[in-house]
N, CA, C and O of each residue as an XYZ file, in Angstrom:
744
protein
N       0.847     -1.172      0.000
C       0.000      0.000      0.000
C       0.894      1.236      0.000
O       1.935      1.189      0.655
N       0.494      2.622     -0.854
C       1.553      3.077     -0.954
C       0.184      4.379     -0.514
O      -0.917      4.426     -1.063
N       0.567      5.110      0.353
C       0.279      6.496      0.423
C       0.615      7.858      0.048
O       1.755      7.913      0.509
N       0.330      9.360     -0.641
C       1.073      9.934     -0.673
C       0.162     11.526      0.520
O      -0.951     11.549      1.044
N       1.060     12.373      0.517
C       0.618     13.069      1.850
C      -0.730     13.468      1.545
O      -0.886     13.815      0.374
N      -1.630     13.507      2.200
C      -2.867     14.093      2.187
C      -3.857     13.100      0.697
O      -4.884     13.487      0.138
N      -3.451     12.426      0.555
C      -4.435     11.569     -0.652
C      -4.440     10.084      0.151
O      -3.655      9.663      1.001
N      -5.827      9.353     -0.548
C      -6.105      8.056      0.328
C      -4.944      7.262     -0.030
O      -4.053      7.567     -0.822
N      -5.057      6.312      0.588
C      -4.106      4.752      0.290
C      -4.142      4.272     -0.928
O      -5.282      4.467     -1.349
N      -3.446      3.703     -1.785
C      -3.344      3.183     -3.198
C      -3.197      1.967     -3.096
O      -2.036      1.956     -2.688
N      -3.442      1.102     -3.146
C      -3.774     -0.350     -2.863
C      -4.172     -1.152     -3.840
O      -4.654     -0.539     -4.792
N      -4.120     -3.128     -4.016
C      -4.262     -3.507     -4.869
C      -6.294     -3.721     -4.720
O      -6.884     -3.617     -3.645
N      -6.705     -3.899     -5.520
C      -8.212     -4.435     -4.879
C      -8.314     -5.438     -4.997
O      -7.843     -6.303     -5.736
N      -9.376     -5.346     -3.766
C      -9.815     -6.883     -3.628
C     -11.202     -7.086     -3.710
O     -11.955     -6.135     -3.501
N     -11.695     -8.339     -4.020
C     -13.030     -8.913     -4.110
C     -14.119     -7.667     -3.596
O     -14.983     -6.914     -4.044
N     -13.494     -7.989     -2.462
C     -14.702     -7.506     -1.351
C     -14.975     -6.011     -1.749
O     -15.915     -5.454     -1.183
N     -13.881     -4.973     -3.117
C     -14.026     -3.946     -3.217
C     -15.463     -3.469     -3.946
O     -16.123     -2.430     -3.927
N     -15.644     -5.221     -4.819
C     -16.519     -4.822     -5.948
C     -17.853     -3.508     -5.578
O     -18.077     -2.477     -6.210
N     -18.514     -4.015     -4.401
C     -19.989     -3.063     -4.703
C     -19.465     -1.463     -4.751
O     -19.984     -0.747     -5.607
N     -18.232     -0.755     -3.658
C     -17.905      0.336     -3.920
C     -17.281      0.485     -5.165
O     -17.417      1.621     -5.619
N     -16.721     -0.193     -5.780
C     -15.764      0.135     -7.374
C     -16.759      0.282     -7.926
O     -16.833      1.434     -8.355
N     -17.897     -0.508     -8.232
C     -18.778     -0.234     -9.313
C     -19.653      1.309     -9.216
O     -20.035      2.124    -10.056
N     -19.745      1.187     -7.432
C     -20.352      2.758     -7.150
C     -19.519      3.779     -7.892
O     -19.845      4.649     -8.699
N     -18.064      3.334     -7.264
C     -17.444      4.636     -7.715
C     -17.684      4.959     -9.007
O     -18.027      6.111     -9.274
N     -17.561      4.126     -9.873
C     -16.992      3.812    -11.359
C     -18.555      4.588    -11.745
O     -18.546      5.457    -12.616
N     -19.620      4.294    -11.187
C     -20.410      4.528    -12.248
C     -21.141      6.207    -12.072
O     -21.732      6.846    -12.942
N     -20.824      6.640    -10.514
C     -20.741      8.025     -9.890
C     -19.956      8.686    -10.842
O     -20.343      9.617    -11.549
N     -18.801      8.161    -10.841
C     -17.380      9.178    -11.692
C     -18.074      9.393    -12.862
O     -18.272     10.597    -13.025
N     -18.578      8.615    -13.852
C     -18.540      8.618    -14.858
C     -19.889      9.523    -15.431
O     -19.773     10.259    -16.411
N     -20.946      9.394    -14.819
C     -22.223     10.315    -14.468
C     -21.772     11.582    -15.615
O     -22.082     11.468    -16.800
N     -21.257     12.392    -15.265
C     -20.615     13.722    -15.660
C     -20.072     13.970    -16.853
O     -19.739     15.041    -17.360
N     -20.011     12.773    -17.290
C     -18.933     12.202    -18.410
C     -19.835     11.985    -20.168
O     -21.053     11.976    -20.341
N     -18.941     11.860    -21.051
C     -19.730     11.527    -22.343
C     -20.107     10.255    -22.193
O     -21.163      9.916    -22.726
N     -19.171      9.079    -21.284
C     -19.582      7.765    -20.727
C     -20.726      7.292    -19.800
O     -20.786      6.184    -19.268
N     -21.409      8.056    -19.712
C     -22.358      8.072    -18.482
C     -23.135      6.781    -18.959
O     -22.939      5.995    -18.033
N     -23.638      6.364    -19.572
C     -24.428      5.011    -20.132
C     -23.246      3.818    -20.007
O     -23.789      2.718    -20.119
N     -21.759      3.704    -19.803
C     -20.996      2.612    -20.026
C     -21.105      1.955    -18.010
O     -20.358      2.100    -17.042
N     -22.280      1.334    -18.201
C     -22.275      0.695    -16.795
C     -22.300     -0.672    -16.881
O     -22.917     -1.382    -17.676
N     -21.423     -1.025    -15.806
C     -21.368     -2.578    -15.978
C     -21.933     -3.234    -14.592
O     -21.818     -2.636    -13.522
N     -22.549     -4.507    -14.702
C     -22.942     -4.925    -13.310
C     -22.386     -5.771    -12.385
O     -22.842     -6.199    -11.325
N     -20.818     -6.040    -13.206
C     -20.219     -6.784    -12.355
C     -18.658     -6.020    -12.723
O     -18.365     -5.513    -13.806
N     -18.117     -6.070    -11.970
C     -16.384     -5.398    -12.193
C     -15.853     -6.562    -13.038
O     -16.013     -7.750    -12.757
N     -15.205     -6.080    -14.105
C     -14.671     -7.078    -14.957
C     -13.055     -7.397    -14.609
O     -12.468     -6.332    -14.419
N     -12.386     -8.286    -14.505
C     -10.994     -8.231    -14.488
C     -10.365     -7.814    -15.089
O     -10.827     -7.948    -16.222
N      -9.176     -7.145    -15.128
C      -7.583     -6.671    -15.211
C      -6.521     -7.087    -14.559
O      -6.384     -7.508    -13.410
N      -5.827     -6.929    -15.376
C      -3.905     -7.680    -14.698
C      -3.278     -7.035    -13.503
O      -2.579     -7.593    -12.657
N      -3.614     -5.834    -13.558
C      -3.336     -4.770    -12.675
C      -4.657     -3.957    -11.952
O      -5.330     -3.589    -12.915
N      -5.057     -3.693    -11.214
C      -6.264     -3.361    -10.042
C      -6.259     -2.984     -8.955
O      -6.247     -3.632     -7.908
N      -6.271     -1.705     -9.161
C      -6.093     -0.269     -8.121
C      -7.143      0.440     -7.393
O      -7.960      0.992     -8.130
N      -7.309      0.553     -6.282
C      -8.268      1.101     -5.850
C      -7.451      2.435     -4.758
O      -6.366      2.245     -4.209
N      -8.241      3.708     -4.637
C      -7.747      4.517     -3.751
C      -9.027      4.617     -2.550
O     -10.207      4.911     -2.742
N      -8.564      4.381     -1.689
C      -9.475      4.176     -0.463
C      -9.019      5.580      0.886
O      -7.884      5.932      1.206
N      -9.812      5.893      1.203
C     -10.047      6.505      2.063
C     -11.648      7.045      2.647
O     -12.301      8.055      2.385
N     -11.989      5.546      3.792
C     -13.203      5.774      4.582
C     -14.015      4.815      3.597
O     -15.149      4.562      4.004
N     -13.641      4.209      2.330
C     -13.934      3.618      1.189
C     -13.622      4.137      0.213
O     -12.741      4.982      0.374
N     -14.070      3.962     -1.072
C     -13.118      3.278     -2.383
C     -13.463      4.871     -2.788
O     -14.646      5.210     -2.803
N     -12.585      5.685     -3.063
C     -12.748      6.706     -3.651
C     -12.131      7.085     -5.223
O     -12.196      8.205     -5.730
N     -11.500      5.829     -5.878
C     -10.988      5.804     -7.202
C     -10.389      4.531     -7.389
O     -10.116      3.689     -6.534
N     -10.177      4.490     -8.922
C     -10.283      3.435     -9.392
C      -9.157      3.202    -10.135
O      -8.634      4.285    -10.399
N      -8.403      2.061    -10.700
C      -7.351      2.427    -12.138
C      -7.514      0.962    -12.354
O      -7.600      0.186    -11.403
N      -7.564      0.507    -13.829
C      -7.484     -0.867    -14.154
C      -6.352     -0.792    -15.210
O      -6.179      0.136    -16.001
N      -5.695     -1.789    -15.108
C      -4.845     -2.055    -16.292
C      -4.652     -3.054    -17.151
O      -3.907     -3.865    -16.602
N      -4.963     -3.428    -18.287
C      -4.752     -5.033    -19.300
C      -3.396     -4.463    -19.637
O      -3.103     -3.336    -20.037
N      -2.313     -5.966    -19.268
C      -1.298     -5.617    -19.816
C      -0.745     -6.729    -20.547
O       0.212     -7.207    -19.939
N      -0.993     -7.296    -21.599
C      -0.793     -8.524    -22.844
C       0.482     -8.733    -23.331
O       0.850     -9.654    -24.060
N       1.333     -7.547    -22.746
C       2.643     -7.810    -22.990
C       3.546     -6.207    -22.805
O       3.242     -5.547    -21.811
N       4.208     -5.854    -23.392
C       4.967     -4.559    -23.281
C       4.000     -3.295    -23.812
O       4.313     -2.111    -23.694
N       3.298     -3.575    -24.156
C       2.034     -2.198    -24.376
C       0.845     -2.394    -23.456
O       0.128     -3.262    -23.953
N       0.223     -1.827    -22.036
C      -0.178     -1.791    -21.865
C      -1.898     -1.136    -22.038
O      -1.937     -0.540    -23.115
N      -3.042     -1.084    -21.445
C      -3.999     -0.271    -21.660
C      -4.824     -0.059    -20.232
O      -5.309     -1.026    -19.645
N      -4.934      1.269    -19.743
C      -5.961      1.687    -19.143
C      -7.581      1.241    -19.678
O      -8.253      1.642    -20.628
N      -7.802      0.404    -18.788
C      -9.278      0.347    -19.232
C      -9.779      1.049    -18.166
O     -10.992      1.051    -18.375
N      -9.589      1.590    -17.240
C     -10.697      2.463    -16.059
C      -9.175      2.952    -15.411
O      -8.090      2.656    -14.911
N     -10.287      4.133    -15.973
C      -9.804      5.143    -14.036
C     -10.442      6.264    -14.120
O     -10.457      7.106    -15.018
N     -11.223      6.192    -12.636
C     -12.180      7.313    -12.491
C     -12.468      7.667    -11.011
O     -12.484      6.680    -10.277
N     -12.672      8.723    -10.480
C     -12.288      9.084     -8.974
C     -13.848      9.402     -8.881
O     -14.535      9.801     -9.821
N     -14.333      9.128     -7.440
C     -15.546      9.628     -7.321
C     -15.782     10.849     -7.037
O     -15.027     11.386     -6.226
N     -16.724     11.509     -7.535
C     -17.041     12.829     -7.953
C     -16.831     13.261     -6.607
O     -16.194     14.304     -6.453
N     -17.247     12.656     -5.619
C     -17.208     13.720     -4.401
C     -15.704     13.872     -3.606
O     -15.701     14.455     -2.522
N     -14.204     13.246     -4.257
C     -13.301     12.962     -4.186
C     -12.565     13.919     -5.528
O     -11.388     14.122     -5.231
N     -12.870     14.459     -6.696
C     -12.241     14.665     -7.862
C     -11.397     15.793     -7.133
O     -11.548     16.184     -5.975
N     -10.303     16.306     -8.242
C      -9.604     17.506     -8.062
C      -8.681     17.343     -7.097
O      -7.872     18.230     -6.825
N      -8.732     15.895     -6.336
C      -7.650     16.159     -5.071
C      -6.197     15.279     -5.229
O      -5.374     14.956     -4.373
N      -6.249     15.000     -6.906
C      -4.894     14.182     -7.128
C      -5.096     12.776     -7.391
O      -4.467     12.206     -8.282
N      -5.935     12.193     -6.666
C      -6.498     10.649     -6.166
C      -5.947      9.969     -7.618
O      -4.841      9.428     -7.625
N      -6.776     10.024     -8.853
C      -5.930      9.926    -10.485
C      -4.896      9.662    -10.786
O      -4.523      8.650    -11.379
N      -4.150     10.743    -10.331
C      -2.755     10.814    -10.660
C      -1.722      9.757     -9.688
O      -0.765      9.124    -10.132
N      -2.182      9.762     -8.323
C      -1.738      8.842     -7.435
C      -2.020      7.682     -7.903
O      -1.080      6.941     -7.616
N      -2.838      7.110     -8.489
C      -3.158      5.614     -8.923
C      -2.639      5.652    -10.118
O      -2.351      4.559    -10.605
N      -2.342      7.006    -11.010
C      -1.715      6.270    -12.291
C       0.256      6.423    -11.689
O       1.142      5.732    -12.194
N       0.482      7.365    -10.675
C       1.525      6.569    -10.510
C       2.058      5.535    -10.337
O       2.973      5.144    -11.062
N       1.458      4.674     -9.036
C       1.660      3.444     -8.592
C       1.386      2.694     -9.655
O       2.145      1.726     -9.613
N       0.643      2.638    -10.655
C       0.506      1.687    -11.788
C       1.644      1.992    -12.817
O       1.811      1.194    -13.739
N       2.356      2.991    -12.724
C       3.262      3.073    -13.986
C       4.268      2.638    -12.812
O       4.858      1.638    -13.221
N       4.613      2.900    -11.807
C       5.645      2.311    -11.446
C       5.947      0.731    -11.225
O       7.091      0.279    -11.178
N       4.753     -0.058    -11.092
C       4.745     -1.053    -11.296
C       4.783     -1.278    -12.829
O       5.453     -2.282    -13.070
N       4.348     -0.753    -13.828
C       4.238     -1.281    -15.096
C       5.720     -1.106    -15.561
O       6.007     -1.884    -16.470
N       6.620     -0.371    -15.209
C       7.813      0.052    -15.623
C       8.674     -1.087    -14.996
O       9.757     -1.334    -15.526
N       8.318     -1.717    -14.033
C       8.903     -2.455    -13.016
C       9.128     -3.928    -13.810
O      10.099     -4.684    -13.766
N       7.945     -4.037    -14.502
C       7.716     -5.722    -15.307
C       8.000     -5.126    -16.683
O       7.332     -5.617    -17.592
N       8.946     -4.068    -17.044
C       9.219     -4.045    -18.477
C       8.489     -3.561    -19.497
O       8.944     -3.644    -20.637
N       6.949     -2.840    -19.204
C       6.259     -2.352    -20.051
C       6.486     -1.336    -20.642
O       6.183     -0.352    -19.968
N       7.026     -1.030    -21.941
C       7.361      0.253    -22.729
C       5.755      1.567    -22.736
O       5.955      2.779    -22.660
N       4.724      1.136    -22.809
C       4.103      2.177    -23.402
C       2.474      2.048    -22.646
O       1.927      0.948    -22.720
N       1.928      2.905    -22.114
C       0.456      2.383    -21.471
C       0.012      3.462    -22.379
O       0.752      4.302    -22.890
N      -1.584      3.333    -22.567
C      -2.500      3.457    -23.890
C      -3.486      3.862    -22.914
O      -3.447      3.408    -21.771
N      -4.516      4.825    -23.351
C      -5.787      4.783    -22.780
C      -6.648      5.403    -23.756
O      -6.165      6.387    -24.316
N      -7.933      5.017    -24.123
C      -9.161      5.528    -25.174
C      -9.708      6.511    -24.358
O      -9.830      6.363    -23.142
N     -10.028      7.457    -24.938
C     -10.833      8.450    -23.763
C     -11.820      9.663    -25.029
O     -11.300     10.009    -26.090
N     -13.052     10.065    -24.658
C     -13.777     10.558    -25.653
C     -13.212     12.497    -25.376
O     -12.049     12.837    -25.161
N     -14.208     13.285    -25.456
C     -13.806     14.845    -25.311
C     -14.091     15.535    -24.788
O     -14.300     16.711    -25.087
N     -14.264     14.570    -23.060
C     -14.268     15.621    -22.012
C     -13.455     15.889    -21.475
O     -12.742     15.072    -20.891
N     -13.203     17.594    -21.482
C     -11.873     18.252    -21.125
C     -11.112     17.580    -19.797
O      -9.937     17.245    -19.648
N     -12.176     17.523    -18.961
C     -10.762     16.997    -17.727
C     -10.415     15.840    -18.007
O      -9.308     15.551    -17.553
N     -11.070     14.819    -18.747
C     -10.224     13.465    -19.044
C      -9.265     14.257    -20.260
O      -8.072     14.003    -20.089
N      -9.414     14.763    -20.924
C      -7.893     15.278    -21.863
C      -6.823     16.130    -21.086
O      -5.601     15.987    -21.039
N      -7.644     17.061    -20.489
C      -6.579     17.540    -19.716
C      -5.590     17.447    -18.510
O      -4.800     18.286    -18.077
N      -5.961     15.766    -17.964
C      -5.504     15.024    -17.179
C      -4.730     14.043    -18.019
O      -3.979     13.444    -17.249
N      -4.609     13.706    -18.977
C      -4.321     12.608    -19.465
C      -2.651     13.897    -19.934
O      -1.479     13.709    -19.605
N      -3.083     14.778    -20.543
C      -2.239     15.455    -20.939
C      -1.153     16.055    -20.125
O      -0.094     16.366    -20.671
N      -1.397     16.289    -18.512
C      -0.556     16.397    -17.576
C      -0.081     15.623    -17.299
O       0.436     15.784    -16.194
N       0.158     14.298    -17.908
C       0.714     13.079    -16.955
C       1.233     12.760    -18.244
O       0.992     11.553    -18.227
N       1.546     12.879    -18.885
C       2.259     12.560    -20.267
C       1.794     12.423    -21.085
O       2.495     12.725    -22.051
N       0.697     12.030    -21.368
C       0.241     11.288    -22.219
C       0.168     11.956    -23.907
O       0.117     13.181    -23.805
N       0.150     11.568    -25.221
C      -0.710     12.216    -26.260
C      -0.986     11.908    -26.590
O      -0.690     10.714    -26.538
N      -2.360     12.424    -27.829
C      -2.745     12.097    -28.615
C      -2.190     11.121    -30.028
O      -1.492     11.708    -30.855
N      -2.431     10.062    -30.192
C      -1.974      9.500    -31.495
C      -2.761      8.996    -32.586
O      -2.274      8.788    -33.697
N      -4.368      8.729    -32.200
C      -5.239      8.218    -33.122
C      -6.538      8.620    -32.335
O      -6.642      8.929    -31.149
N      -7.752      8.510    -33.567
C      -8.954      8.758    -33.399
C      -9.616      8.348    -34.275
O      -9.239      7.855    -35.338
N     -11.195      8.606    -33.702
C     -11.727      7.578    -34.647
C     -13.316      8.263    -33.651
O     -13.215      8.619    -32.477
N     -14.585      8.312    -34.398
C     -15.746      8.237    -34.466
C     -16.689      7.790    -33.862
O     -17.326      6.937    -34.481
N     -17.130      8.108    -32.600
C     -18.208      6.672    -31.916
C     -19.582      7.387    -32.045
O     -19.823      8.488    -31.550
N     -20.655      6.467    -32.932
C     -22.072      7.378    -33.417
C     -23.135      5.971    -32.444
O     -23.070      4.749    -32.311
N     -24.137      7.232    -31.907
C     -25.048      6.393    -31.040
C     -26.235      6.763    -32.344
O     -26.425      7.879    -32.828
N     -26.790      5.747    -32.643
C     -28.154      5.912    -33.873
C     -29.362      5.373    -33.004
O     -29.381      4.210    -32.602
N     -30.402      6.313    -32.728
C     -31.351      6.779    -31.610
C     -32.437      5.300    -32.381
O     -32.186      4.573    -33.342
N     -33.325      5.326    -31.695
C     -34.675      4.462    -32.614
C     -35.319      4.897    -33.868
O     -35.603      4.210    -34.850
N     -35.515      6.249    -33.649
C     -35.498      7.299    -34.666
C     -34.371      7.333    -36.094
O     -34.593      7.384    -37.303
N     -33.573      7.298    -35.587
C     -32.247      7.287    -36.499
C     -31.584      5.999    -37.202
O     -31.046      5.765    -38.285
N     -31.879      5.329    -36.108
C     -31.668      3.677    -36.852
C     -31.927      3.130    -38.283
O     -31.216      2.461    -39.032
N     -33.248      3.662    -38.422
C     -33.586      3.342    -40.272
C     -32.793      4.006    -41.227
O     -32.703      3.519    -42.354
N     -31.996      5.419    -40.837
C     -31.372      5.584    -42.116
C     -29.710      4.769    -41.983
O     -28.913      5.003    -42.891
N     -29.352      3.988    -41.018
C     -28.580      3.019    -40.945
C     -27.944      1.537    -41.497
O     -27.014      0.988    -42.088
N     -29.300      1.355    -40.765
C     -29.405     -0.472    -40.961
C     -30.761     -0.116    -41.200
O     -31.494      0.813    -40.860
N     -30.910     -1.569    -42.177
C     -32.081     -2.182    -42.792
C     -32.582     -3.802    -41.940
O     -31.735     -4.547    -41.448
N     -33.785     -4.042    -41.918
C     -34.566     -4.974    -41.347
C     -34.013     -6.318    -42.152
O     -34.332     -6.567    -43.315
N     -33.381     -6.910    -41.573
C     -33.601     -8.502    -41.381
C     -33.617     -9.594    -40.549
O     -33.377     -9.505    -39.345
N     -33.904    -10.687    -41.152
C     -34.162    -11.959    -40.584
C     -34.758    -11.726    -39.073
O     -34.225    -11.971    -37.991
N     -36.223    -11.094    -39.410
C     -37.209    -10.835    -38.698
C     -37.031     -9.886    -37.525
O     -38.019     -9.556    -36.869
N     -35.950     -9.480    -37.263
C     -35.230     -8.172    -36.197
C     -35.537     -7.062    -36.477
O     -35.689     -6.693    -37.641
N     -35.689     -6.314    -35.452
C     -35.743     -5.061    -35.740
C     -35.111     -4.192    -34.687
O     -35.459     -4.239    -33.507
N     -33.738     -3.030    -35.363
C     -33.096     -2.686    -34.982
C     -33.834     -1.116    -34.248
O     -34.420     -0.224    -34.862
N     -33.561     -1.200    -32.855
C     -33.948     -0.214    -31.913
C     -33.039      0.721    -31.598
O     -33.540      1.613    -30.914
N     -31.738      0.885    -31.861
C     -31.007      1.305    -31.753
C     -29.411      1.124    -32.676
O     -29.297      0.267    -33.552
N     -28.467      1.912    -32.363
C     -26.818      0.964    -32.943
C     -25.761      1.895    -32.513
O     -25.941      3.111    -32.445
N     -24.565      1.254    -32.199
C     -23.663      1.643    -31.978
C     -22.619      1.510    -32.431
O     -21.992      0.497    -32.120
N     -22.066      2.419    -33.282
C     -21.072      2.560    -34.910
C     -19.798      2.971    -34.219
O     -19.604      3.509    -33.129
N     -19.025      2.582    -35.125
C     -17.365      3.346    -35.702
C     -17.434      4.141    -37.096
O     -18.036      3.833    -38.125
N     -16.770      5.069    -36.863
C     -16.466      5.962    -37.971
C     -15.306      6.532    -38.291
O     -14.706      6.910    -37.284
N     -14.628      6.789    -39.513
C     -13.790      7.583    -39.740
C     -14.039      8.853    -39.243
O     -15.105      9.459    -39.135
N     -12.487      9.287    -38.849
C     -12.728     10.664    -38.251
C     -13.033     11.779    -39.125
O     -13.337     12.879    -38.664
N     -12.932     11.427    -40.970
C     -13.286     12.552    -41.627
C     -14.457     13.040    -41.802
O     -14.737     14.175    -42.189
N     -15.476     11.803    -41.389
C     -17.007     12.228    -41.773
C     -17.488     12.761    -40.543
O     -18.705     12.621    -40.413
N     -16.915     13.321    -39.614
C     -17.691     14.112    -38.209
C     -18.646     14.737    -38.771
O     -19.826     14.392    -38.697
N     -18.044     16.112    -39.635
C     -19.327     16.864    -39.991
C     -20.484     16.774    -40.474
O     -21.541     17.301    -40.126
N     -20.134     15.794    -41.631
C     -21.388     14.663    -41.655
C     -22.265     14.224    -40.890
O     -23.457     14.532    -40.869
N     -21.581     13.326    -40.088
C     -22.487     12.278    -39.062
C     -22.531     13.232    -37.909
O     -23.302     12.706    -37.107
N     -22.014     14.587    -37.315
C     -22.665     15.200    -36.743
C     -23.836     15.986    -37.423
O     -24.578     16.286    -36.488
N     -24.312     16.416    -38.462
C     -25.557     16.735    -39.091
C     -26.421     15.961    -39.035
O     -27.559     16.391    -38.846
N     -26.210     14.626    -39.169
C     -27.497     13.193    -39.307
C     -27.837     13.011    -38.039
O     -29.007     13.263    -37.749
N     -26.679     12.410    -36.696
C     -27.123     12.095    -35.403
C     -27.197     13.051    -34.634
O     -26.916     14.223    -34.886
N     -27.753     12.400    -33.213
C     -27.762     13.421    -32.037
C     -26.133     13.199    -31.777
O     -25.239     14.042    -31.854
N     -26.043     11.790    -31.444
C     -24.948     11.687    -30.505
C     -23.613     11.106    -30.802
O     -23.272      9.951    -30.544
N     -22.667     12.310    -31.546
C     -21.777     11.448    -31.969
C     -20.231     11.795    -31.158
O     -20.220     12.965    -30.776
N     -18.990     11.063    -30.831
C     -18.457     11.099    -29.792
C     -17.029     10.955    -30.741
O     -16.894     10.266    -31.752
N     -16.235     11.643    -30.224
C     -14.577     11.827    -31.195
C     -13.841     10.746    -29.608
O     -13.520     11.109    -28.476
N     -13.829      9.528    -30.210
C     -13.005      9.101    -29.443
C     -10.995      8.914    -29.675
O     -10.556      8.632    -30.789
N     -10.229      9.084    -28.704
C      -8.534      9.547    -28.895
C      -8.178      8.300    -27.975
O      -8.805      7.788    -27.048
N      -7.174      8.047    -28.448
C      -6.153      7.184    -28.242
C      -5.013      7.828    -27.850
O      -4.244      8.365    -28.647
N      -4.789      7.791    -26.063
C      -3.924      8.223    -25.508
C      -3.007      7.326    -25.446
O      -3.271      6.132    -25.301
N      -1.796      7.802    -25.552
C      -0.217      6.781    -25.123
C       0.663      7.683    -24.458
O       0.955      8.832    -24.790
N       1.025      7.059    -23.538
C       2.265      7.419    -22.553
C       3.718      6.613    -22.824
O       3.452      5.424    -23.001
N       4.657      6.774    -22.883
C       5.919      6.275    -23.267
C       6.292      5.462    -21.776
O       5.433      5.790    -20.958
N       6.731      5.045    -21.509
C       7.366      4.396    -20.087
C       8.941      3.903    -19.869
O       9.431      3.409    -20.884
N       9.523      3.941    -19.088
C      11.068      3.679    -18.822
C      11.058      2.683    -18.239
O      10.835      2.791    -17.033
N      11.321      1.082    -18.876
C      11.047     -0.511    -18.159
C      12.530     -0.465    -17.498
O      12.930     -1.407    -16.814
């Protein structure tokens, strides 16, 4: 467990964290262009961080498949944000990831400023992007077409990043998702 002055404990999680992680995870995210990405059970990662103080006040997950890692979560609970908690869990995770030889951690993140502008204080940049279009019930028909007796209520697309202006004219909800990478010293 690694503490730093005035921020909670950084710790690995455990089982017993799940019902607060999912709180946290799905509190944090509320605010967010992610607010619909809820899951009902905490999914595993190689690496699994929790910042606790009084309970689970942030989160960091890591898949790491070999020398490129990826952030799949990290999100501080709203009533916790602004106090570092983030940055403390992505330390302890890069220092461990640097520790087992990992050159480079990755994270997807859409275009809300404090996830860019956090990602961007801690090293990270931009290297790729790409399009995420939500097609409403409404919107679905000029999409996809009806078969084998289904009928599509919704969809959730990829797009090239050149047709934004486009597919922002057609949908409500379309999302510029970035591909963050951080370099690392194994």
């Amino acid at each position: 467990m690694r503490r730093c002055s005035g921020l909670p404990d950084v710790r690995d999680y455990e089982p017993a964290d799940e019902t607060a992680w999912l709180r946290c995870r799905v509190l944090g995210l509320l605010a967010t262009t992610c607010y619909d990405d809820v899951w009902p059970a905490k999914r595993r990662a190689d690496l699994e961080l929790v910042a606790v103080d009084g309970g689970v006040t942030g989160v960091l997950d890591v898949s790491v498949p070999g020398a490129e890692a990826t952030i799949e979560t990290v999100v501080v609970h709203p009533d916790h944000q602004g106090r570092g908690i983030a940055t403390a869990l992505l330390a302890e995770a890069v220092r461990r990831l640097e520790r087992c030889g990992v050159r480079e951690v990755q994270a997807w993140t859409r275009e809300d400023a404090p996830a860019l502008g956090w990602f961007a204080r801690n090293g990270f940049v931009e290297d790729r992007r790409y399009l995420q279009v939500y097609a409403s019930p409404a919107e679905v028909g000029t999409v996809l077409s009806v078969r084998y007796g289904l009928e599509p209520v919704g969809a959730f697309l990829h797009a090239r990043i050149e047709r934004e202006t486009e597919l922002r004219q057609r949908f409500e909800r379309v999302h510029v998702c970035r591909r963050m990478v951080r370099e690392l010293r194994p």
